[in-house]
Coordinates of C-alpha atoms in Angstrom, one line a residue:
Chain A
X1 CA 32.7 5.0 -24.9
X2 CA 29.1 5.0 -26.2
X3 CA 28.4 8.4 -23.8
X4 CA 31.7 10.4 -26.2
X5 CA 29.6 9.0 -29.1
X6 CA 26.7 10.3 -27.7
X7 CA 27.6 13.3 -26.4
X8 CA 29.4 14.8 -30.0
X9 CA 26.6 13.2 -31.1
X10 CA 27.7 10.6 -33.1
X11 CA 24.6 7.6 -32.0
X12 CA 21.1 7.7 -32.9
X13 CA 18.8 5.3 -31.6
X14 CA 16.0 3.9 -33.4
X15 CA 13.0 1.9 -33.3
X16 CA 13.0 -0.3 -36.3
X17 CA 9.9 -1.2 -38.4
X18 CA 9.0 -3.5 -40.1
X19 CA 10.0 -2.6 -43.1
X20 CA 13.4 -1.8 -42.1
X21 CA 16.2 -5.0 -42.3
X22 CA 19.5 -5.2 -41.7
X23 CA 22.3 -6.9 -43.3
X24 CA 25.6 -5.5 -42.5
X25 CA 25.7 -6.5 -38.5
X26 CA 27.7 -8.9 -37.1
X27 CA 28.1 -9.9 -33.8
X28 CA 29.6 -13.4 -33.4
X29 CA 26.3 -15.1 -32.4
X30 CA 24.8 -16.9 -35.5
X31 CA 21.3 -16.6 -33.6
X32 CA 21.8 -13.1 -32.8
X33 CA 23.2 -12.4 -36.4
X34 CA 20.6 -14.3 -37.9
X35 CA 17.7 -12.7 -36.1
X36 CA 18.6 -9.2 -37.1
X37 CA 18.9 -9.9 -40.8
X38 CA 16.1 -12.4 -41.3
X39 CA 13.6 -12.5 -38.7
X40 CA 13.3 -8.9 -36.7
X41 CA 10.9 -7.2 -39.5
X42 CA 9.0 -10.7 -39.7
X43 CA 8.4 -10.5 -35.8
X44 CA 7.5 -6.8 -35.7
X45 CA 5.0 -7.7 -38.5
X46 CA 3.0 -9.6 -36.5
X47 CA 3.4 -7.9 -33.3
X48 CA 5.7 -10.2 -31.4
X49 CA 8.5 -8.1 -30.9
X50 CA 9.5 -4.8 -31.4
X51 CA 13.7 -4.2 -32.6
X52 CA 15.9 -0.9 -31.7
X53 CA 19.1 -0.3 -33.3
X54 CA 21.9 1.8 -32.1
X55 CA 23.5 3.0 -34.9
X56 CA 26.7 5.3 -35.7
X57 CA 25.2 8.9 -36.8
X58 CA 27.8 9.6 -39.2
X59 CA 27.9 6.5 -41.0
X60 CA 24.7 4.6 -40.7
X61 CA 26.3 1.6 -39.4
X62 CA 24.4 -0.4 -36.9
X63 CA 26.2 -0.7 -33.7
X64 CA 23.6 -2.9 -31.4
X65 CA 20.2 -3.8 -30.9
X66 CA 18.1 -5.1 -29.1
X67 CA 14.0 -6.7 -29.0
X68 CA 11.3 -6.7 -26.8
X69 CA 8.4 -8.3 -26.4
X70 CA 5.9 -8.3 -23.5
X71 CA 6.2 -11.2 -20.8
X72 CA 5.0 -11.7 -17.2
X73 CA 6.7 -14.4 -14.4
X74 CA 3.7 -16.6 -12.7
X75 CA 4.3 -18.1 -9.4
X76 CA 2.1 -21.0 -8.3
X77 CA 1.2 -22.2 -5.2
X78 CA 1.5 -25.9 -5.5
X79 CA 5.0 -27.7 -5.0
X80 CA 6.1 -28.4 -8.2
X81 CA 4.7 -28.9 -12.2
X82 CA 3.2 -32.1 -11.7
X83 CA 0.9 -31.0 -8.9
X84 CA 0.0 -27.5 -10.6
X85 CA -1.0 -30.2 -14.0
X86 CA -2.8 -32.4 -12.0
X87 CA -4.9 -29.4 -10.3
X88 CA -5.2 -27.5 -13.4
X89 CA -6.9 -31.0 -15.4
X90 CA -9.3 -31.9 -12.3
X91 CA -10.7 -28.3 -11.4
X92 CA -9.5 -26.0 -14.3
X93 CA -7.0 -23.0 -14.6
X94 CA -6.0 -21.8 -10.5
X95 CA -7.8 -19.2 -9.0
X96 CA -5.8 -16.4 -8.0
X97 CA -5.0 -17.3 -4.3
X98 CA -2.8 -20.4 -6.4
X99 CA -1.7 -18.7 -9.0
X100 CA -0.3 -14.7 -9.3
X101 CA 1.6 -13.3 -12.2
X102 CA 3.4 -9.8 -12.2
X103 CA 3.8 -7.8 -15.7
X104 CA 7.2 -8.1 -17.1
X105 CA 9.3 -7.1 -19.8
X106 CA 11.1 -9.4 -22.3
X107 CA 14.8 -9.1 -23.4
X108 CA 14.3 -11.2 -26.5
X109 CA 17.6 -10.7 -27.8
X110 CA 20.7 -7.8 -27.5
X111 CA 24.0 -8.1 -29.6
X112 CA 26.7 -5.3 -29.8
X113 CA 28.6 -5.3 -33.6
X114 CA 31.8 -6.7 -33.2
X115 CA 33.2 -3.2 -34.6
X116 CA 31.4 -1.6 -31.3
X117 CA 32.5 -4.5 -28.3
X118 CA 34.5 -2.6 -25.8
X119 CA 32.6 0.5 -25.6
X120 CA 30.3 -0.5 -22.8
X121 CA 27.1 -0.3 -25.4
X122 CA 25.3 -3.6 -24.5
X123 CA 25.5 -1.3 -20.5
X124 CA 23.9 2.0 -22.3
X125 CA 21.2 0.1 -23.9
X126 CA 20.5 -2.3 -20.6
X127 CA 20.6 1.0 -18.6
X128 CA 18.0 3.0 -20.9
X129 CA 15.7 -0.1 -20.8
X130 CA 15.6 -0.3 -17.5
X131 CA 15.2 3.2 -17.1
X132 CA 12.4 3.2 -19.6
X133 CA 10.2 1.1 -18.1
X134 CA 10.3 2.9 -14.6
X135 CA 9.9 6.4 -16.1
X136 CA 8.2 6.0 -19.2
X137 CA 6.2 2.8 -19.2
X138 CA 2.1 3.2 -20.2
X139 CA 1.9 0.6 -18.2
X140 CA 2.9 -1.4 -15.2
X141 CA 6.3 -3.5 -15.5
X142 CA 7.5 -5.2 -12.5
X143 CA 10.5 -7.0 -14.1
X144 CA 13.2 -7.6 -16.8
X145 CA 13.5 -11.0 -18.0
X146 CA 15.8 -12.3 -20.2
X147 CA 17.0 -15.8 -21.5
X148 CA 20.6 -15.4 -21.5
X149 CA 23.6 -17.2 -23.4
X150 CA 25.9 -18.9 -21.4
X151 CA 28.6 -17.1 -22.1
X152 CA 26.3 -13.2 -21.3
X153 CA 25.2 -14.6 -18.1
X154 CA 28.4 -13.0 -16.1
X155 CA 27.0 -9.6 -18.1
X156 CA 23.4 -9.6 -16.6
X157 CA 24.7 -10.8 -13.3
X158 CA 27.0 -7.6 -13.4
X159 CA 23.7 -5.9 -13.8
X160 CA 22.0 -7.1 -11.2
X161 CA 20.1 -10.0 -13.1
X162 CA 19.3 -13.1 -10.6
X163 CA 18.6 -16.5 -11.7
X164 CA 14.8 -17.2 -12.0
X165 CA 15.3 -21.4 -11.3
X166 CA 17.8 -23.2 -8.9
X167 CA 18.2 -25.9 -11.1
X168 CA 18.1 -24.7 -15.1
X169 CA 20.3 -27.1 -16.8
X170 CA 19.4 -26.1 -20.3
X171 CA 23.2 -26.2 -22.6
X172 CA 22.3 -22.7 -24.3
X173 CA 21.2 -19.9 -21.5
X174 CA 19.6 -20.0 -18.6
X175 CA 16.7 -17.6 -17.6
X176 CA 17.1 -14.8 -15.7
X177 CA 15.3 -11.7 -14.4
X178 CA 15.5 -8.0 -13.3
X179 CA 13.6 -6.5 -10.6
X180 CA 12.7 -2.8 -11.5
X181 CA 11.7 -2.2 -8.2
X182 CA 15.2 -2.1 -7.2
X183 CA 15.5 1.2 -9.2
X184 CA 13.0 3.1 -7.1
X185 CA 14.1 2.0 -3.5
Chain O
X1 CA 17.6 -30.6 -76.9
X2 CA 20.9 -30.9 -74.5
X3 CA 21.6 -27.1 -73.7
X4 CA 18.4 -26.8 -72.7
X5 CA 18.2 -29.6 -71.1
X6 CA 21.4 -28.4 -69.2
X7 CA 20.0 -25.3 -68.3
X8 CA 17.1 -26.8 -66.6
X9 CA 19.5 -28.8 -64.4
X10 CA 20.9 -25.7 -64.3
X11 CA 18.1 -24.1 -62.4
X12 CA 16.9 -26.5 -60.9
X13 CA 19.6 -27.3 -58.4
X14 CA 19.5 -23.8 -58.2
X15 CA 16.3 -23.5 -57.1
X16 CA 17.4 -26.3 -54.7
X17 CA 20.5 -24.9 -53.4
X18 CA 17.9 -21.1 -52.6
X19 CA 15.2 -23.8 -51.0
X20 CA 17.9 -25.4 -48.8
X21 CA 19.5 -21.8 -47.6
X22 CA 16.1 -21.1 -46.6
X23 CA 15.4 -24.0 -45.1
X24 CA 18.9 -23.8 -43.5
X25 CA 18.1 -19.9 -42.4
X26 CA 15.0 -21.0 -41.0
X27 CA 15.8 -23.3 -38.7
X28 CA 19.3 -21.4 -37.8
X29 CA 17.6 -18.8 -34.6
X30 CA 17.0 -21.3 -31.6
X31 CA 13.8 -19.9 -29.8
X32 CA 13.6 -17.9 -26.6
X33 CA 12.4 -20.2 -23.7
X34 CA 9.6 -19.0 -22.6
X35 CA 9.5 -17.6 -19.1
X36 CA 8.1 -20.8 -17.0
X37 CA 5.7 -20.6 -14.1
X38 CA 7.4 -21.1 -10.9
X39 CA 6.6 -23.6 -8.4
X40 CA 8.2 -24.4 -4.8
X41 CA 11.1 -23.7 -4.2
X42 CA 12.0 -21.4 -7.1
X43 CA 8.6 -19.6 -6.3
X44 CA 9.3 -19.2 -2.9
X45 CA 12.9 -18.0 -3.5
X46 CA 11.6 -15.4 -6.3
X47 CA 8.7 -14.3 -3.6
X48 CA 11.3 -13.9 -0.8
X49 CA 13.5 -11.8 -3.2
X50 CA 10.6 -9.5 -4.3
X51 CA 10.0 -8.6 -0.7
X52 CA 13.7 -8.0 -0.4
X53 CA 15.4 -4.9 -1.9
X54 CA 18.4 -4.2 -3.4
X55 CA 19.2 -0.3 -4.3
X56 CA 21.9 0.6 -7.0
X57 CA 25.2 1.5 -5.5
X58 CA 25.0 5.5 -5.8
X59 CA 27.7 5.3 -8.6
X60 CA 25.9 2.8 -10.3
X61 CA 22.6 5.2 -10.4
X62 CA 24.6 8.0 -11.8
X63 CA 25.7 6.1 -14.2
X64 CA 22.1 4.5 -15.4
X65 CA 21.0 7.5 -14.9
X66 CA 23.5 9.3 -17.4
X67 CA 23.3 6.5 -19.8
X68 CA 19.2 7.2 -20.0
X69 CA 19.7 10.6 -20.6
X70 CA 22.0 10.1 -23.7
X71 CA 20.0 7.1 -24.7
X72 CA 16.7 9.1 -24.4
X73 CA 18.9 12.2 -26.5
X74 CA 20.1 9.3 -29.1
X75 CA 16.5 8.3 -29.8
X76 CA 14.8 11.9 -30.1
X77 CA 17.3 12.6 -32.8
X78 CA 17.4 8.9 -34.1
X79 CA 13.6 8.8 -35.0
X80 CA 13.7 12.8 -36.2
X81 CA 16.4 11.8 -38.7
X82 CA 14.7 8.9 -39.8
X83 CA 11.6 10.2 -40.2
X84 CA 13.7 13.3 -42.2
X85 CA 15.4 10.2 -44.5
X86 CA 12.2 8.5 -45.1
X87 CA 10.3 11.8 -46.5
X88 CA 13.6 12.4 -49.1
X89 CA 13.5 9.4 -50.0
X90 CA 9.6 8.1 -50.4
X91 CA 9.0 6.2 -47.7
X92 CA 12.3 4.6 -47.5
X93 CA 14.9 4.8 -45.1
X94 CA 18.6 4.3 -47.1
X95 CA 20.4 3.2 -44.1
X96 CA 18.6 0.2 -44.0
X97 CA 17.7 -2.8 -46.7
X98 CA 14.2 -1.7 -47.2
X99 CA 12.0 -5.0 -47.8

């Protein structure tokens, strides 16, 4: 368990910049894989994103990560995309009585090391993020979002993710969401 | 005349095998969706769930909770060490492939 690791201590935790790469992780998602190794520094470069890696203290060894990025969920008042477009061409962008948006939080991406799986890690890092963001956020943050793999959806539902659409029948993930408020009930 | 003109074969197909990787590497990540404005139903569901709360089971909190704290610990000495590799070793950090 990550909390024994932890607790000896044998993980550190680190934000990543963008100097920082890394090429020995591997966690049996090609996008996931490829992300970390090629693209992280790239995205932190330009302010997109912003990569943590939980590594092994011992051994340097990178054990997870994860990205985030600002987001925010909009909700519109008209019955569907074709009305809000047709609104939106004849009188401009909605006032705010059509459209609101609440602050959010995106889970770009979050892999575990196939040397780490079992050890409930992907759980410590979801729980500190969440946690994060009601304690220590500069700012407001309503919500977690994520766009999940197929096969992680059972994991966020397990973590009280809900779908965000009724009908999402993209063949790669489907988009979900966190509500942080649920934390301070 | 022929070795070099081997060699340049030589390097250029390897220049074209590096160009294709990248090209390969490149258009490998799929990007995230973006997070879509919602509209009727979906935006009425989402409102109807904002009003609507859902606290942690109490072993559930206790658990985030603990995970935070030994997260929070993990990063406080994470960025301490690193910070520590980085001034032994000019600027760079070993554990990582410094670009």
């Amino acid at each position: 368990m990550v909390r024994q690791y932890v607790e000896k201590p044998n993980v550190r935790f680190i934000r990543l910049n963008s100097k920082n790469t890394i090429k020995d992780f591997t966690c049996g998602d090609s996008d996931l894989d490829d992300f970390i190794r090629n693209r992280a520094s790239e995205f932190q470069k330009h302010l997109l994103s912003v990569s943590y890696a939980c590594a092994d203290a011992d051994t340097g060894k990178m054990l997870a990560y994860c990205s985030l990025a600002n987001d925010k969920v909009a909700v519109g008042d008209f019955k569907d995309k074709t009305e809000f477009n047709r609104f939106r061409k004849k009188q401009g962008f909605p006032n705010e009585k059509r459209l609101k948006s609440y602050p959010a939080v995106k889970l770009c991406r979050l892999g575990v090391d196939e040397s780490a799986k079992g050890r409930q890690i992907g759980t410590t890092v979801l729980d500190y993020i969440k946690s994060m963001f009601v304690f220590e956020n500069k700012t407001g943050c309503r919500f977690l979002t994520v766009d999940a793999y197929l096969k992680a959806v059972p994991f966020y539902e397990k973590n009280g993710f809900r779908f965000m659409n009724i009908e999402d029948d993209d063949p790669h993930t489907r988009l979900m969401y966190f509500d942080l408020m649920d934390l301070v009930a | 005349m022929l070795p070099g003109f081997t060699s340049l074969v030589i390097l250029h197909s390897y220049y074209i095998v590096t160009y294709m990787k990248k090209i390969k590497d490149i258009a490998m990540a799929r990007p995230i969706r973006e997070t879509p404005i919602l509209f009727g139903e979906d935006a009425r569901r989402f409102l109807a769930a904002m009003e609507e709360r859902r606290p942690e089971p109490p072993e559930v909190r206790t658990r985030r909770l603990r995970n935070y704290e030994f997260m929070k610990k993990a990063y406080e000495l994470g960025m301490a060490e690193k910070r520590a590799r980085e001034e032994a070793n000019g600027g760079i950090d070993p554990w990582f492939d410094n670009t």
